[in-house]
Short mmCIF file of C-alpha atoms in Angstrom, two decimals:
data_model
loop_
_atom_site.label_atom_id
_atom_site.label_comp_id
_atom_site.label_asym_id
_atom_site.label_seq_id
_atom_site.Cartn_x
_atom_site.Cartn_y
_atom_site.Cartn_z
CA UNK A 577 0.00 0.00 0.00
CA UNK A 578 1.25 3.47 -0.91
CA UNK A 579 1.12 5.37 2.37
CA UNK A 580 1.65 8.88 0.96
CA UNK A 581 -1.30 10.74 -0.58
CA UNK A 582 -2.27 14.12 -1.89
CA UNK A 583 -5.37 13.96 0.28
CA UNK A 584 -6.84 11.79 3.01
CA UNK A 585 -10.60 11.85 3.55
CA UNK A 586 -11.90 10.34 6.78
CA UNK A 587 -15.49 9.21 6.26
CA UNK A 588 -17.37 7.99 3.18
CA UNK A 589 -20.29 10.43 3.43
CA UNK A 590 -21.85 12.61 0.75
CA UNK A 591 -19.43 15.54 0.80
CA UNK A 592 -16.33 13.40 1.21
CA UNK A 593 -17.08 10.83 -1.45
CA UNK A 594 -18.00 13.53 -3.99
CA UNK A 595 -14.82 15.41 -3.18
CA UNK A 596 -12.74 12.25 -3.61
CA UNK A 597 -14.09 11.80 -7.13
CA UNK A 598 -13.35 15.41 -8.04
CA UNK A 599 -9.80 15.14 -6.71
CA UNK A 600 -9.15 11.94 -8.64
CA UNK A 601 -10.27 13.62 -11.86
CA UNK A 602 -7.62 16.29 -11.21
CA UNK A 603 -4.94 13.62 -10.96
CA UNK A 604 -4.71 13.50 -7.19
CA UNK A 605 -3.96 10.35 -5.20
CA UNK A 606 -6.65 10.03 -2.54
CA UNK A 607 -7.13 7.75 0.46
CA UNK A 608 -10.75 7.31 1.53
CA UNK A 609 -10.96 5.87 5.05
CA UNK A 610 -14.24 4.35 6.25
CA UNK A 611 -14.58 2.73 9.64
CA UNK A 612 -17.30 0.23 8.68
CA UNK A 613 -17.93 -1.85 5.57
CA UNK A 614 -21.63 -1.20 6.25
CA UNK A 615 -21.21 2.55 5.77
CA UNK A 616 -19.81 2.94 2.25
CA UNK A 617 -21.72 5.92 0.89
CA UNK A 618 -22.26 7.52 4.29
CA UNK A 619 -25.03 7.99 6.82
CA UNK A 620 -27.78 9.02 4.40
CA UNK A 621 -27.59 5.94 2.20
CA UNK A 622 -27.02 3.35 4.91
CA UNK A 623 -28.78 4.37 8.12
CA UNK A 624 -30.72 7.59 7.63
CA UNK A 625 -32.42 9.30 4.68
CA UNK A 626 -32.68 6.45 2.21
CA UNK A 627 -33.74 3.57 4.51
CA UNK A 628 -36.08 5.71 6.62
CA UNK A 629 -37.74 7.29 3.57
CA UNK A 630 -38.05 3.87 1.95
CA UNK A 631 -39.93 2.64 5.00
CA UNK A 632 -41.96 5.85 5.20
CA UNK A 633 -42.98 5.48 1.55
CA UNK A 634 -44.04 1.86 2.10
CA UNK A 635 -45.93 2.83 5.26
CA UNK A 636 -48.32 5.00 3.24
CA UNK A 637 -49.55 1.89 1.49
CA UNK A 638 -49.84 0.06 4.81
CA UNK A 639 -52.25 2.73 5.97
CA UNK A 640 -54.33 2.39 2.80
CA UNK A 641 -54.35 -1.44 2.89
CA UNK A 642 -55.79 -1.48 6.41
CA UNK A 643 -54.94 -5.14 7.15
CA UNK A 644 -57.39 -7.17 9.20
CA UNK A 645 -54.93 -8.27 11.88
CA UNK A 646 -51.62 -7.37 13.49
CA UNK A 647 -50.16 -10.50 11.92
CA UNK A 648 -50.99 -9.07 8.48
CA UNK A 649 -49.50 -5.71 9.45
CA UNK A 650 -46.35 -7.42 10.71
CA UNK A 651 -45.99 -9.41 7.49
CA UNK A 652 -46.24 -6.23 5.40
CA UNK A 653 -43.70 -4.49 7.63
CA UNK A 654 -41.26 -7.40 7.40
CA UNK A 655 -41.49 -7.25 3.61
CA UNK A 656 -40.87 -3.50 3.68
CA UNK A 657 -37.76 -4.05 5.81
CA UNK A 658 -36.52 -6.62 3.29
CA UNK A 659 -37.03 -4.24 0.38
CA UNK A 660 -35.30 -1.47 2.33
CA UNK A 661 -32.33 -3.72 2.95
CA UNK A 662 -32.07 -4.63 -0.73
CA UNK A 663 -32.11 -0.96 -1.72
CA UNK A 664 -29.46 0.00 0.84
CA UNK A 665 -27.23 -2.93 -0.14
CA UNK A 666 -27.46 -1.95 -3.81
CA UNK A 667 -26.59 1.69 -3.13
CA UNK A 668 -23.79 0.80 -0.71
CA UNK A 669 -22.14 -1.49 -3.26
CA UNK A 670 -22.57 1.07 -6.02
CA UNK A 671 -20.99 3.81 -3.90
CA UNK A 672 -18.07 1.59 -2.94
CA UNK A 673 -17.23 0.78 -6.54
CA UNK A 674 -17.74 4.38 -7.65
CA UNK A 675 -14.57 5.16 -5.70
CA UNK A 676 -12.65 1.89 -5.34
CA UNK A 677 -12.68 1.25 -9.09
CA UNK A 678 -10.92 4.54 -9.77
CA UNK A 679 -7.16 4.27 -10.21
CA UNK A 680 -6.34 7.29 -8.07
CA UNK A 681 -8.51 6.37 -5.06
CA UNK A 682 -7.69 3.82 -2.36
CA UNK A 683 -10.57 2.82 -0.08
CA UNK A 684 -9.33 1.68 3.33
CA UNK A 685 -11.71 0.13 5.86
CA UNK A 686 -10.61 0.84 9.41
CA UNK A 687 -10.69 3.25 12.34
CA UNK A 688 -8.77 6.46 11.76
CA UNK A 689 -7.08 8.68 14.33
CA UNK A 690 -4.55 11.50 14.11
CA UNK A 691 -0.89 10.99 14.93
CA UNK A 692 -0.01 14.53 13.86
CA UNK A 693 -1.54 17.18 11.62
CA UNK A 694 -0.28 15.33 8.51
CA UNK A 695 -0.33 11.73 9.77
CA UNK A 696 -3.23 9.32 10.25
CA UNK A 697 -3.20 5.91 11.91
CA UNK A 698 -5.73 3.42 10.54
CA UNK A 699 -6.56 0.33 12.59
CA UNK A 700 -7.84 -2.27 10.15
CA UNK A 701 -9.07 -5.79 10.84
CA UNK A 702 -5.71 -7.48 10.34
CA UNK A 703 -3.18 -4.67 10.50
CA UNK A 704 -2.52 -1.07 11.43
CA UNK A 705 -1.09 1.36 8.89
CA UNK A 706 0.18 4.92 8.99
CA UNK A 707 -0.75 7.36 6.21
CA UNK A 708 0.46 10.85 5.40
CA UNK A 709 -1.05 13.57 3.21
CA UNK A 710 -0.64 17.23 2.35
CA UNK A 711 -4.34 17.83 3.03
CA UNK A 712 -6.80 16.04 5.29
CA UNK A 713 -10.61 16.23 5.23
CA UNK A 714 -12.71 15.10 8.21
CA UNK A 715 -16.14 13.77 7.22
CA UNK A 716 -17.06 11.48 10.12
CA UNK A 717 -20.65 12.63 10.59
CA UNK A 718 -22.63 12.44 13.82
CA UNK A 719 -23.69 9.75 16.24
CA UNK A 720 -26.86 9.35 18.36
CA UNK A 721 -26.99 10.98 21.78
CA UNK A 722 -27.88 8.48 24.53
CA UNK A 723 -29.57 10.31 27.42
CA UNK A 724 -28.68 9.59 31.03
CA UNK A 725 -31.72 7.49 31.94
CA UNK A 726 -31.61 4.76 34.56
CA UNK A 727 -31.69 1.29 32.99
CA UNK A 728 -31.35 2.49 29.40
CA UNK A 729 -28.06 0.73 28.71
CA UNK A 730 -29.16 -2.55 30.27
CA UNK A 731 -32.46 -2.79 28.40
CA UNK A 732 -32.82 -5.19 25.47
CA UNK A 733 -35.63 -3.15 24.00
CA UNK A 734 -33.95 0.23 23.45
CA UNK A 735 -33.12 1.23 19.88
CA UNK A 736 -31.82 4.23 18.01
CA UNK A 737 -33.09 5.16 14.56
CA UNK A 738 -30.53 2.83 12.93
CA UNK A 739 -31.13 -0.30 14.97
CA UNK A 740 -34.91 0.06 14.97
CA UNK A 741 -34.91 -0.08 11.17
CA UNK A 742 -33.03 -3.39 11.38
CA UNK A 743 -35.76 -4.94 13.51
CA UNK A 744 -37.78 -7.27 11.30
CA UNK A 745 -40.73 -7.57 13.71
CA UNK A 746 -43.19 -4.68 13.91
CA UNK A 747 -43.42 -3.35 17.48
CA UNK A 748 -46.93 -3.57 18.89
CA UNK A 749 -46.23 -0.83 21.41
CA UNK A 750 -43.54 1.69 20.44
CA UNK A 751 -42.46 4.43 22.84
CA UNK A 752 -40.41 7.25 21.30
CA UNK A 753 -38.30 9.36 23.64
CA UNK A 754 -37.93 12.73 21.93
CA UNK A 755 -40.46 14.84 20.06
CA UNK A 756 -38.23 16.46 17.46
CA UNK A 757 -38.42 16.01 13.72
CA UNK A 758 -36.81 12.54 13.64
CA UNK A 759 -39.01 11.28 16.46
CA UNK A 760 -42.13 12.49 14.68
CA UNK A 761 -41.07 10.94 11.37
CA UNK A 762 -40.75 7.56 13.04
CA UNK A 763 -43.99 8.06 14.99
CA UNK A 764 -45.92 8.73 11.78
CA UNK A 765 -44.26 5.86 9.93
CA UNK A 766 -44.78 3.19 12.59
CA UNK A 767 -48.34 4.31 13.27
CA UNK A 768 -49.06 3.81 9.56
CA UNK A 769 -47.68 0.28 9.79
CA UNK A 770 -49.96 -0.46 12.75
CA UNK A 771 -47.88 0.12 15.87
CA UNK A 772 -49.42 1.71 18.95
CA UNK A 773 -47.14 4.77 19.28
CA UNK A 774 -46.53 7.11 22.22
CA UNK A 775 -44.17 10.10 21.94
CA UNK A 776 -42.60 11.37 25.18
CA UNK A 777 -41.33 14.87 24.52
CA UNK A 778 -39.24 16.62 27.14
CA UNK A 779 -40.15 19.97 25.59
CA UNK A 780 -43.20 21.85 26.80
CA UNK A 781 -44.09 23.21 23.35
CA UNK A 782 -44.78 20.98 20.35
CA UNK A 783 -42.62 21.86 17.32
CA UNK A 784 -41.46 25.11 18.90
CA UNK A 785 -39.68 26.18 15.71
CA UNK A 786 -42.93 26.34 13.73
CA UNK A 787 -45.84 28.79 13.89
CA UNK A 788 -48.55 27.68 16.32
CA UNK A 789 -51.20 27.25 13.63
CA UNK A 790 -48.89 24.95 11.67
CA UNK A 791 -47.87 22.98 14.77
CA UNK A 792 -51.51 22.58 15.77
CA UNK A 793 -52.36 21.15 12.35
CA UNK A 794 -49.44 18.70 12.48
CA UNK A 795 -50.37 17.50 15.96
CA UNK A 796 -54.00 17.01 14.97
CA UNK A 797 -52.94 14.90 11.99
CA UNK A 798 -50.59 12.76 14.07
CA UNK A 799 -53.19 12.21 16.75
CA UNK A 800 -55.60 11.23 13.99
CA UNK A 801 -53.26 8.33 13.26
CA UNK A 802 -53.65 7.19 16.86
CA UNK A 803 -50.33 8.61 18.06
CA UNK A 804 -50.30 9.68 21.69
CA UNK A 805 -48.17 12.77 22.27
CA UNK A 806 -47.12 13.78 25.82
CA UNK A 807 -45.25 17.05 26.31
CA UNK A 808 -43.07 17.96 29.28
CA UNK A 809 -42.34 14.28 29.89
CA UNK A 810 -39.10 13.55 31.73
CA UNK A 811 -38.21 9.87 31.44
CA UNK A 812 -36.79 8.58 34.70
CA UNK A 813 -36.35 4.83 34.29
CA UNK A 814 -36.42 2.06 31.70
CA UNK A 815 -36.96 -1.34 33.26
CA UNK A 816 -37.23 -4.64 31.38
CA UNK A 817 -39.91 -7.12 32.45
CA UNK A 818 -40.11 -10.88 32.15
CA UNK A 819 -40.69 -12.74 29.90
CA UNK A 820 -40.66 -9.89 27.37
CA UNK A 821 -41.23 -6.19 26.99
CA UNK A 822 -40.19 -3.23 29.06
CA UNK A 823 -41.59 -0.36 31.11
CA UNK A 824 -40.92 3.35 30.70
CA UNK A 825 -41.43 5.41 33.83
CA UNK A 826 -41.81 9.14 33.25
CA UNK A 827 -42.91 12.25 35.10
CA UNK A 828 -45.10 14.85 33.47
CA UNK A 829 -44.33 18.51 34.01
CA UNK A 830 -46.14 19.71 37.13
CA UNK A 831 -47.18 16.21 38.20
CA UNK A 832 -46.44 14.73 41.62
CA UNK A 833 -46.41 11.06 40.69
CA UNK A 834 -44.66 9.29 37.83
CA UNK A 835 -46.57 7.29 35.21
CA UNK A 836 -45.71 4.02 33.50
CA UNK A 837 -45.94 2.89 29.87
CA UNK A 838 -45.63 -0.66 28.59
CA UNK A 839 -43.58 -1.14 25.44
CA UNK A 840 -41.92 -3.81 23.38
CA UNK A 841 -39.62 -1.25 21.72
CA UNK A 842 -38.22 2.12 22.77
CA UNK A 843 -36.77 4.51 20.20
CA UNK A 844 -34.26 7.11 21.34
CA UNK A 845 -34.78 10.21 19.20
CA UNK A 846 -32.90 12.62 21.41
CA UNK A 847 -30.57 14.13 18.86
CA UNK A 848 -27.12 13.46 17.43
CA UNK A 849 -23.66 14.77 18.29
CA UNK A 850 -20.55 15.23 16.11
CA UNK A 851 -18.55 12.02 15.82
CA UNK A 852 -15.15 13.29 16.95
CA UNK A 853 -14.35 11.52 20.22
CA UNK A 854 -12.05 8.83 18.80
CA UNK A 855 -10.26 10.93 16.17
CA UNK A 856 -7.54 12.08 18.58
CA UNK A 857 -7.91 15.60 17.23
CA UNK A 858 -5.65 17.02 19.93
CA UNK A 859 -2.66 15.37 18.26
CA UNK A 860 -3.38 17.42 15.14
CA UNK A 861 -4.21 20.58 17.11
CA UNK A 862 -7.72 20.76 15.63
CA UNK A 863 -10.08 22.88 17.74
CA UNK A 864 -13.59 21.77 18.70
CA UNK A 865 -16.38 23.57 20.53
CA UNK A 866 -18.08 22.58 23.77
CA UNK A 867 -20.33 20.11 21.92
CA UNK A 868 -17.43 18.37 20.22
CA UNK A 869 -18.10 19.93 16.82
CA UNK A 870 -15.03 20.84 14.77
CA UNK A 871 -14.68 24.58 14.45
CA UNK A 872 -14.36 25.86 10.90
CA UNK A 873 -14.29 29.17 9.06
CA UNK A 874 -16.57 30.18 6.21
CA UNK A 875 -14.48 28.07 3.82
CA UNK A 876 -14.72 25.02 6.11
CA UNK A 877 -11.07 25.19 7.14
CA UNK A 878 -10.19 24.28 10.69
CA UNK A 879 -7.63 26.23 12.71
CA UNK A 880 -5.04 24.00 11.00
CA UNK A 881 -4.81 25.42 7.44
CA UNK A 882 -4.48 22.08 5.62
CA UNK A 883 -7.34 20.35 7.48
CA UNK A 884 -11.01 20.82 6.58
CA UNK A 885 -14.25 19.50 8.09
CA UNK A 886 -17.25 18.43 6.02
CA UNK A 887 -20.86 17.66 6.96
CA UNK A 888 -22.37 16.92 10.37
CA UNK A 889 -19.02 16.67 12.17
CA UNK A 890 -18.74 20.47 12.18
CA UNK A 891 -22.20 21.03 13.70
CA UNK A 892 -25.01 23.03 12.13
CA UNK A 893 -27.85 21.67 9.98
CA UNK A 894 -27.54 17.90 9.59
CA UNK A 895 -28.66 17.62 5.99
CA UNK A 896 -27.09 15.59 3.19
CA UNK A 897 -27.60 18.46 0.78
CA UNK A 898 -25.64 20.79 3.08
CA UNK A 899 -22.79 18.28 3.06
CA UNK A 900 -22.93 18.31 -0.74
CA UNK A 901 -22.65 22.09 -0.68
CA UNK A 902 -19.65 21.70 1.64
CA UNK A 903 -18.05 19.79 -1.23
CA UNK A 904 -18.74 22.67 -3.60
CA UNK A 905 -17.11 25.17 -1.25
CA UNK A 906 -13.97 23.07 -0.85
CA UNK A 907 -13.77 22.19 -4.54
CA UNK A 908 -13.91 25.90 -5.38
CA UNK A 909 -10.93 26.51 -3.07
CA UNK A 910 -8.87 23.67 -4.47
CA UNK A 911 -9.67 23.93 -8.16
CA UNK A 912 -11.70 27.10 -8.68
CA UNK A 913 -11.79 30.80 -7.87
CA UNK A 914 -12.10 30.28 -4.10
CA UNK A 915 -15.04 32.68 -3.81
CA UNK A 916 -17.71 30.25 -2.59
CA UNK A 917 -18.35 30.15 1.17
CA UNK A 918 -20.97 29.32 3.78
CA UNK A 919 -22.04 32.98 3.67
CA UNK A 920 -23.67 32.18 0.32
CA UNK A 921 -26.15 29.88 2.06
CA UNK A 922 -29.53 31.47 2.55
CA UNK A 923 -33.03 30.07 2.41
CA UNK A 924 -32.08 26.43 2.88
CA UNK A 925 -35.29 24.38 2.74
CA UNK A 926 -36.03 21.36 4.89
CA UNK A 927 -38.65 18.62 4.95
CA UNK A 928 -39.93 16.47 7.80
CA UNK A 929 -41.14 13.19 6.32
CA UNK A 930 -44.20 12.63 8.42
CA UNK A 931 -47.39 11.77 6.53
CA UNK A 932 -48.09 14.19 4.92
CA UNK A 933 -44.61 15.79 4.90
CA UNK A 934 -43.96 19.17 6.50
CA UNK A 935 -41.63 21.42 4.49
CA UNK A 936 -40.42 24.94 5.02
CA UNK A 937 -38.07 27.53 3.57
CA UNK A 938 -37.22 30.94 4.98
CA UNK A 939 -38.95 32.68 7.87
CA UNK A 940 -42.08 31.67 9.71
CA UNK A 941 -44.67 34.33 10.50
CA UNK A 942 -43.42 34.62 14.08
CA UNK A 943 -39.79 34.91 12.98
CA UNK A 944 -40.60 37.60 10.40
CA UNK A 945 -42.43 39.68 13.00
CA UNK A 946 -39.57 39.23 15.49
CA UNK A 947 -37.14 40.51 12.85
CA UNK A 948 -39.20 43.65 12.34
CA UNK A 949 -40.70 42.99 8.93
CA UNK A 950 -44.04 44.42 7.90
CA UNK A 951 -45.68 41.34 6.41
CA UNK A 952 -48.56 39.96 4.44
CA UNK A 953 -49.80 36.43 5.12
CA UNK A 954 -51.58 33.95 2.85
CA UNK A 955 -52.98 30.66 4.09
CA UNK A 956 -55.16 27.97 2.58
CA UNK A 957 -56.21 24.38 3.31
CA UNK A 958 -54.69 21.61 1.21
CA UNK A 959 -58.22 20.37 0.50
CA UNK A 960 -58.56 23.29 -1.95
CA UNK A 961 -56.07 21.60 -4.28
CA UNK A 962 -57.59 19.46 -7.08
CA UNK A 963 -54.44 17.31 -7.08
CA UNK A 964 -54.75 16.62 -3.35
CA UNK A 965 -58.42 15.79 -3.87
CA UNK A 966 -57.80 13.25 -6.60
CA UNK A 967 -54.97 11.69 -4.56
CA UNK A 968 -57.30 11.56 -1.52
CA UNK A 969 -54.64 13.29 0.56
CA UNK A 970 -56.43 16.43 1.68
CA UNK A 971 -54.90 16.84 5.14
CA UNK A 972 -52.72 19.85 5.80
CA UNK A 973 -52.31 23.57 5.31
CA UNK A 974 -50.21 25.95 3.18
CA UNK A 975 -48.85 29.25 4.42
CA UNK A 976 -46.74 32.01 2.87
CA UNK A 977 -45.10 35.11 4.35
CA UNK A 978 -44.34 38.12 2.13
CA UNK A 979 -42.56 41.43 2.80
CA UNK A 980 -45.35 44.02 2.48
CA UNK A 981 -42.89 46.71 1.38
CA UNK A 982 -40.94 44.83 -1.28
CA UNK A 983 -43.35 42.00 -2.26
CA UNK A 984 -40.51 39.51 -1.88
CA UNK A 985 -41.18 36.11 -0.32
CA UNK A 986 -39.82 35.83 3.20
CA UNK A 987 -40.89 32.27 3.86
CA UNK A 988 -43.26 29.45 3.05
CA UNK A 989 -44.50 26.45 5.03
CA UNK A 990 -46.17 23.54 3.27
CA UNK A 991 -47.82 20.79 5.28
CA UNK A 992 -49.14 18.67 2.44
CA UNK A 993 -48.55 15.74 0.15
CA UNK A 994 -45.53 16.24 -2.16
CA UNK A 995 -44.38 19.28 -0.16
CA UNK A 996 -40.80 17.98 -0.13
CA UNK A 997 -40.77 18.43 -3.91
CA UNK A 998 -42.59 21.70 -4.41
CA UNK A 999 -40.89 23.60 -1.57
CA UNK A 1000 -37.85 23.79 -3.85
CA UNK A 1001 -39.83 25.91 -6.30
CA UNK A 1002 -40.35 28.55 -3.62
CA UNK A 1003 -36.68 28.39 -2.64
CA UNK A 1004 -35.60 29.16 -6.21
CA UNK A 1005 -37.91 32.18 -6.41
CA UNK A 1006 -36.56 33.45 -3.08
CA UNK A 1007 -32.94 32.80 -4.04
CA UNK A 1008 -33.30 34.78 -7.25
CA UNK A 1009 -35.04 37.70 -5.52
CA UNK A 1010 -38.32 37.43 -7.42
CA UNK A 1011 -41.51 39.09 -6.25
CA UNK A 1012 -44.25 36.78 -5.09
CA UNK A 1013 -46.39 37.92 -8.02
CA UNK A 1014 -44.18 36.02 -10.46
CA UNK A 1015 -44.85 32.77 -8.61
CA UNK A 1016 -48.53 33.68 -8.27
CA UNK A 1017 -48.83 34.10 -12.04
CA UNK A 1018 -46.58 31.21 -13.08
CA UNK A 1019 -48.11 28.73 -15.53
CA UNK A 1020 -48.06 25.23 -14.01
CA UNK A 1021 -49.27 21.94 -15.47
CA UNK A 1022 -52.62 20.68 -14.23
CA UNK A 1023 -53.53 18.89 -12.05
CA UNK A 1024 -50.37 19.17 -9.93
CA UNK A 1025 -49.50 20.21 -6.41
CA UNK A 1026 -47.25 23.00 -7.72
CA UNK A 1027 -50.26 24.93 -9.03
CA UNK A 1028 -51.35 25.56 -5.43
CA UNK A 1029 -48.96 28.51 -5.55
CA UNK A 1030 -51.31 30.28 -7.96
CA UNK A 1031 -54.07 30.18 -5.38
CA UNK A 1032 -51.94 30.60 -2.25
CA UNK A 1033 -50.09 33.70 -3.43
CA UNK A 1034 -53.24 34.97 -5.11
CA UNK A 1035 -54.60 35.62 -1.63
CA UNK A 1036 -51.96 38.30 -1.03
CA UNK A 1037 -53.89 40.94 -2.98
#
C-alpha cells in the first residue's frame, strides 16, 4: 500500500465521497478511510435518509391497505424491511465501486485517528497502517446521543433510529423518547404500519420552531393516526420485564407522581452529536467547541490550514444536501476561484417526512415579526387543491409570508402531500429575488401540487 497521498478523507459520506471523485479527476492520489464496511456511501444511504424514507414510503400503502390483523400488518412491515435492505445494499455497493474502481482512489476500511496534523493511523481488521497527506478532510458525521436514563443501557428493547430499522418484527407498542423532527417521522411511519405509538417529549411546546397554527395542524394529523403525544415528559427509568417487553417510567411537568408505559420497543430520538471523540484531534491541534463539533471558518477550514471539516461533524444543519454544498465550497478553493463560502447559504429548505410531509423555507410568520418585517400572510387548506383531492390526501395547510414593502417572499411552510418536492420551487424564487407575483402568475401543469402557488399567493392581494 502506498502510504503517501495528496489527500486523506476520513469518512465515506456525501461531501467526502463527492470530493474524492473530483480530486481523482484532477490527478490527485486520494485515500478514503471508512470505519465500517456497512457505511460505504455515508449515513444518508445506509442508516438515515434512504432507509427511513423507503420505510416511510411503504408505510403510506400500509395505511391504505388497512390489514385485518396485526399479523398481516407485521408481514407487510417485514417485507418492507426486506425491500429497504435490498435498496441499501445496492446503493452501498454502487458507492463503494464508484470510488474503489478509480485508479487514483484507495478505499481503506478501518478506524482512523490522528498521529499529527499530517499523519493518520488506521486500525484495520488485520493490520494497522500509517498514512500521510498534504491535506486532510474530516467527514465522520454524527452519532446518536444516549440520554442519562436509569436502565437504558441494560435494556434489550432500546433502539436508536438505525437499529430500529433493522428490527424485522413490527413493534406492537412503540415508545419514542424525543419529540423532534426525527421522532415524529418515526412516529408517523410506525403508526401507519400499525404500531401503537406514544411520543414522550421533554419539551413543553410541540414543534417550537414552527408557527402555532402549523404545529396545531401537524399535531392534529398525528393524533388522527392514533399517536399519543405527551409534552413535558421527563423519562426517569427504563426497566425490562419478564418474559418480554419493558416499562418506561416518566414524570409529566407539574405532576407529583410518575406514570408508566408498557412497550416492546423504545426509540431514542434525542438528537445526534458530532462524531469526533475517537479521532484524537488534539494530536493534530484541531479545535472543537463545547459540543465536540469541529470549528471551521466560512471556507470550512479548521484552525489548521491544511485540514477541513465536512458535513455533520462540524455542527449546524444535519442535511445531506448541506454536506454536498460543503463539497462545492472546498472544490472551489482547491480547483476554482475560491469565492464560494458558507455565507452564500440562505433560504435552505427542509422537509420532515411525516405523513403528509412538513416542508419549510425561509422565515415563519413569528420569525418575520420578530425581525421587524411588515408582512402579508396567505394561508389555505390543502383540501382546496384538485391534485390533493384526486390523490385523496387532503390533510394539511399551506402558508406564505411576504414582505409588504418589497413584495418579496420571506418564507413558506407547506404541510401537504408532495411538499418535499414543491418547496424547492419557492426556494428558487426566493434565491433569485423574485416578487411573489411572479410565482402567483406562473403557468403550471394541471392537475399538480405545484399549481397551489397560484391560489396561495393569489390571496396576497
